[in-house]
Amino acid sequence: MSTNPPESAAIAETRLLHKMHRAATALLADAAQRDTAPPETLAELRDFLVEPVLFPALAAPMPDEVWAEFSRAVIASAPPVGAHLNIGFFEEVGTPAELEAVTANLPQAVLPLVPAMREQALATVSSLRATHDVRTVTA
């Protein structure tokens, strides 16, 4: 009987963390839309996600111009590994306006590369989705 090699701890932990973030952010987005959500618990969930887990910089409100500068600094300091995936996933889960807002803070030299980054991301993600159910245990 052959099986796929066991997952590394990094992959297993990343998957669990992703599932947790997904569940928590989905709950936050859903609850924030309801007038019946208790503000204290909504704030508790927001603080759990936004301050220590995701973006400590968002703990205090930021004016748009300060945010734009912060965003540019984050983008400039981010390693280029997988940059196309950011564009691809942002495009997949966001609206055209949201994607435009995100890409507006890219360095001017990168803007002409965005269409190619989209295509590269589509190819990468499509190849992974195409192999979604291929991993099996064989006897």
PDB file of C-alpha atoms in Angstrom:
ATOM      1  CA  MET A   1       0.000   0.000   0.000  1.00  0.00           C
ATOM      2  CA  SER A   2       1.457   3.354  -0.979  1.00  0.00           C
ATOM      3  CA  THR A   3       0.391   6.722   0.304  1.00  0.00           C
ATOM      4  CA  ASN A   4       1.443  10.274  -0.198  1.00  0.00           C
ATOM      5  CA  PRO A   5       4.223  11.370   2.131  1.00  0.00           C
ATOM      6  CA  PRO A   6       3.060  12.847   5.430  1.00  0.00           C
ATOM      7  CA  GLU A   7       2.482  16.579   5.504  1.00  0.00           C
ATOM      8  CA  SER A   8       5.054  18.789   7.087  1.00  0.00           C
ATOM      9  CA  ALA A   9       4.115  20.543  10.305  1.00  0.00           C
ATOM     10  CA  ALA A  10       4.324  23.872   8.460  1.00  0.00           C
ATOM     11  CA  ILE A  11       1.704  22.819   5.938  1.00  0.00           C
ATOM     12  CA  ALA A  12      -0.612  21.378   8.571  1.00  0.00           C
ATOM     13  CA  GLU A  13      -0.310  24.453  10.798  1.00  0.00           C
ATOM     14  CA  THR A  14      -0.759  26.813   7.866  1.00  0.00           C
ATOM     15  CA  ARG A  15      -3.903  24.963   6.812  1.00  0.00           C
ATOM     16  CA  LEU A  16      -5.315  25.114  10.333  1.00  0.00           C
ATOM     17  CA  LEU A  17      -4.447  28.803  10.685  1.00  0.00           C
ATOM     18  CA  HIS A  18      -6.063  29.513   7.322  1.00  0.00           C
ATOM     19  CA  LYS A  19      -9.242  27.684   8.294  1.00  0.00           C
ATOM     20  CA  MET A  20      -9.351  29.561  11.577  1.00  0.00           C
ATOM     21  CA  HIS A  21      -8.846  32.937   9.866  1.00  0.00           C
ATOM     22  CA  ARG A  22     -11.466  32.078   7.299  1.00  0.00           C
ATOM     23  CA  ALA A  23     -14.027  31.094   9.913  1.00  0.00           C
ATOM     24  CA  ALA A  24     -13.282  34.119  12.087  1.00  0.00           C
ATOM     25  CA  THR A  25     -13.273  36.652   9.255  1.00  0.00           C
ATOM     26  CA  ALA A  26     -16.473  35.183   7.788  1.00  0.00           C
ATOM     27  CA  LEU A  27     -18.128  35.490  11.178  1.00  0.00           C
ATOM     28  CA  LEU A  28     -16.856  39.049  11.608  1.00  0.00           C
ATOM     29  CA  ALA A  29     -18.079  40.097   8.160  1.00  0.00           C
ATOM     30  CA  ASP A  30     -21.466  38.482   8.743  1.00  0.00           C
ATOM     31  CA  ALA A  31     -21.958  39.786  12.274  1.00  0.00           C
ATOM     32  CA  ALA A  32     -20.870  43.317  11.350  1.00  0.00           C
ATOM     33  CA  GLN A  33     -23.816  43.477   8.933  1.00  0.00           C
ATOM     34  CA  ARG A  34     -26.363  42.658  11.633  1.00  0.00           C
ATOM     35  CA  ASP A  35     -27.784  45.285  13.988  1.00  0.00           C
ATOM     36  CA  THR A  36     -28.344  42.547  16.559  1.00  0.00           C
ATOM     37  CA  ALA A  37     -24.655  41.709  16.961  1.00  0.00           C
ATOM     38  CA  PRO A  38     -23.487  42.749  20.438  1.00  0.00           C
ATOM     39  CA  PRO A  39     -20.979  45.581  19.895  1.00  0.00           C
ATOM     40  CA  GLU A  40     -18.668  44.350  22.668  1.00  0.00           C
ATOM     41  CA  THR A  41     -18.305  40.859  21.222  1.00  0.00           C
ATOM     42  CA  LEU A  42     -18.018  42.229  17.695  1.00  0.00           C
ATOM     43  CA  ALA A  43     -15.169  44.435  18.918  1.00  0.00           C
ATOM     44  CA  GLU A  44     -13.603  41.453  20.687  1.00  0.00           C
ATOM     45  CA  LEU A  45     -13.592  39.402  17.481  1.00  0.00           C
ATOM     46  CA  ARG A  46     -12.333  42.380  15.453  1.00  0.00           C
ATOM     47  CA  ASP A  47      -9.508  42.960  17.918  1.00  0.00           C
ATOM     48  CA  PHE A  48      -8.593  39.273  17.843  1.00  0.00           C
ATOM     49  CA  LEU A  49      -8.247  39.362  14.078  1.00  0.00           C
ATOM     50  CA  VAL A  50      -7.019  42.901  13.384  1.00  0.00           C
ATOM     51  CA  GLU A  51      -4.596  43.674  16.197  1.00  0.00           C
ATOM     52  CA  PRO A  52      -2.570  40.577  17.183  1.00  0.00           C
ATOM     53  CA  VAL A  53      -3.272  38.206  14.302  1.00  0.00           C
ATOM     54  CA  LEU A  54      -3.512  40.128  11.071  1.00  0.00           C
ATOM     55  CA  PHE A  55      -2.673  43.811  11.100  1.00  0.00           C
ATOM     56  CA  PRO A  56      -1.491  45.407  14.333  1.00  0.00           C
ATOM     57  CA  ALA A  57      -1.206  48.710  12.472  1.00  0.00           C
ATOM     58  CA  LEU A  58      -4.984  48.846  12.210  1.00  0.00           C
ATOM     59  CA  ALA A  59      -5.570  48.958  15.952  1.00  0.00           C
ATOM     60  CA  ALA A  60      -6.177  52.702  15.705  1.00  0.00           C
ATOM     61  CA  PRO A  61      -8.123  54.438  12.926  1.00  0.00           C
ATOM     62  CA  MET A  62      -5.922  55.865  10.189  1.00  0.00           C
ATOM     63  CA  PRO A  63      -6.798  58.717   7.825  1.00  0.00           C
ATOM     64  CA  ASP A  64      -6.785  57.664   4.163  1.00  0.00           C
ATOM     65  CA  GLU A  65      -3.620  59.605   3.340  1.00  0.00           C
ATOM     66  CA  VAL A  66      -1.753  57.958   6.247  1.00  0.00           C
ATOM     67  CA  TRP A  67      -3.067  54.560   5.174  1.00  0.00           C
ATOM     68  CA  ALA A  68      -1.893  55.155   1.587  1.00  0.00           C
ATOM     69  CA  GLU A  69       1.634  55.917   2.815  1.00  0.00           C
ATOM     70  CA  PHE A  70       1.574  52.888   5.121  1.00  0.00           C
ATOM     71  CA  SER A  71       0.348  50.689   2.258  1.00  0.00           C
ATOM     72  CA  ARG A  72       3.097  51.943  -0.055  1.00  0.00           C
ATOM     73  CA  ALA A  73       5.727  51.240   2.626  1.00  0.00           C
ATOM     74  CA  VAL A  74       4.399  47.708   3.188  1.00  0.00           C
ATOM     75  CA  ILE A  75       4.331  46.993  -0.540  1.00  0.00           C
ATOM     76  CA  ALA A  76       7.836  48.379  -1.020  1.00  0.00           C
ATOM     77  CA  SER A  77       9.222  46.223   1.792  1.00  0.00           C
ATOM     78  CA  ALA A  78       7.396  43.012   0.839  1.00  0.00           C
ATOM     79  CA  PRO A  79       9.460  40.299  -0.798  1.00  0.00           C
ATOM     80  CA  PRO A  80       8.517  39.797  -4.460  1.00  0.00           C
ATOM     81  CA  VAL A  81       7.975  36.047  -3.996  1.00  0.00           C
ATOM     82  CA  GLY A  82       4.396  35.268  -4.950  1.00  0.00           C
ATOM     83  CA  ALA A  83       3.493  38.889  -5.696  1.00  0.00           C
ATOM     84  CA  HIS A  84       1.400  37.716  -8.641  1.00  0.00           C
ATOM     85  CA  LEU A  85      -0.675  35.603  -6.257  1.00  0.00           C
ATOM     86  CA  ASN A  86      -1.592  38.695  -4.262  1.00  0.00           C
ATOM     87  CA  ILE A  87      -2.966  40.276  -7.423  1.00  0.00           C
ATOM     88  CA  GLY A  88      -4.731  37.084  -8.468  1.00  0.00           C
ATOM     89  CA  PHE A  89      -6.384  36.394  -5.122  1.00  0.00           C
ATOM     90  CA  PHE A  90      -7.309  40.038  -4.606  1.00  0.00           C
ATOM     91  CA  GLU A  91      -8.952  39.999  -8.014  1.00  0.00           C
ATOM     92  CA  GLU A  92     -10.723  36.729  -7.240  1.00  0.00           C
ATOM     93  CA  VAL A  93     -12.182  37.763  -3.902  1.00  0.00           C
ATOM     94  CA  GLY A  94     -12.490  41.526  -4.318  1.00  0.00           C
ATOM     95  CA  THR A  95     -14.430  43.921  -6.435  1.00  0.00           C
ATOM     96  CA  PRO A  96     -12.845  45.831  -9.325  1.00  0.00           C
ATOM     97  CA  ALA A  97     -12.887  48.946  -7.109  1.00  0.00           C
ATOM     98  CA  GLU A  98     -11.098  47.122  -4.300  1.00  0.00           C
ATOM     99  CA  LEU A  99      -8.465  45.802  -6.694  1.00  0.00           C
ATOM    100  CA  GLU A 100      -7.983  49.287  -8.094  1.00  0.00           C
ATOM    101  CA  ALA A 101      -7.520  50.660  -4.572  1.00  0.00           C
ATOM    102  CA  VAL A 102      -4.910  48.017  -3.780  1.00  0.00           C
ATOM    103  CA  THR A 103      -2.988  48.378  -7.027  1.00  0.00           C
ATOM    104  CA  ALA A 104      -3.003  52.183  -6.766  1.00  0.00           C
ATOM    105  CA  ASN A 105      -0.289  51.883  -4.110  1.00  0.00           C
ATOM    106  CA  LEU A 106       1.995  49.737  -6.235  1.00  0.00           C
ATOM    107  CA  PRO A 107       5.207  51.387  -7.441  1.00  0.00           C
ATOM    108  CA  GLN A 108       4.717  53.094 -10.803  1.00  0.00           C
ATOM    109  CA  ALA A 109       7.198  50.717 -12.436  1.00  0.00           C
ATOM    110  CA  VAL A 110       5.056  47.718 -11.411  1.00  0.00           C
ATOM    111  CA  LEU A 111       1.690  48.989 -12.688  1.00  0.00           C
ATOM    112  CA  PRO A 112       2.291  47.924 -16.327  1.00  0.00           C
ATOM    113  CA  LEU A 113       3.073  44.409 -15.030  1.00  0.00           C
ATOM    114  CA  VAL A 114      -0.308  43.921 -13.317  1.00  0.00           C
ATOM    115  CA  PRO A 115      -2.033  42.293 -16.343  1.00  0.00           C
ATOM    116  CA  ALA A 116       0.813  39.777 -16.676  1.00  0.00           C
ATOM    117  CA  MET A 117       0.698  39.148 -12.931  1.00  0.00           C
ATOM    118  CA  ARG A 118      -3.034  38.419 -13.229  1.00  0.00           C
ATOM    119  CA  GLU A 119      -2.375  35.905 -16.000  1.00  0.00           C
ATOM    120  CA  GLN A 120       0.445  34.257 -14.068  1.00  0.00           C
ATOM    121  CA  ALA A 121      -1.763  34.000 -10.971  1.00  0.00           C
ATOM    122  CA  LEU A 122      -4.616  32.542 -12.998  1.00  0.00           C
ATOM    123  CA  ALA A 123      -2.284  29.897 -14.416  1.00  0.00           C
ATOM    124  CA  THR A 124      -0.859  29.050 -11.000  1.00  0.00           C
ATOM    125  CA  VAL A 125      -4.218  28.864  -9.248  1.00  0.00           C
ATOM    126  CA  SER A 126      -5.857  26.990 -12.130  1.00  0.00           C
ATOM    127  CA  SER A 127      -3.123  24.365 -12.092  1.00  0.00           C
ATOM    128  CA  LEU A 128      -3.588  23.852  -8.364  1.00  0.00           C
ATOM    129  CA  ARG A 129      -7.357  23.660  -8.627  1.00  0.00           C
ATOM    130  CA  ALA A 130      -7.106  21.204 -11.502  1.00  0.00           C
ATOM    131  CA  THR A 131      -5.185  18.823  -9.252  1.00  0.00           C
ATOM    132  CA  HIS A 132      -7.495  19.317  -6.271  1.00  0.00           C
ATOM    133  CA  ASP A 133      -8.778  15.730  -6.032  1.00  0.00           C
ATOM    134  CA  VAL A 134      -5.839  13.902  -7.633  1.00  0.00           C
ATOM    135  CA  ARG A 135      -4.036  12.988  -4.367  1.00  0.00           C
ATOM    136  CA  THR A 136      -5.296   9.587  -3.313  1.00  0.00           C
ATOM    137  CA  VAL A 137      -4.205   6.538  -1.378  1.00  0.00           C
ATOM    138  CA  THR A 138      -3.577   3.536  -3.585  1.00  0.00           C
ATOM    139  CA  ALA A 139      -3.358  -0.113  -2.637  1.00  0.00           C
TER     140      ALA A 139
END
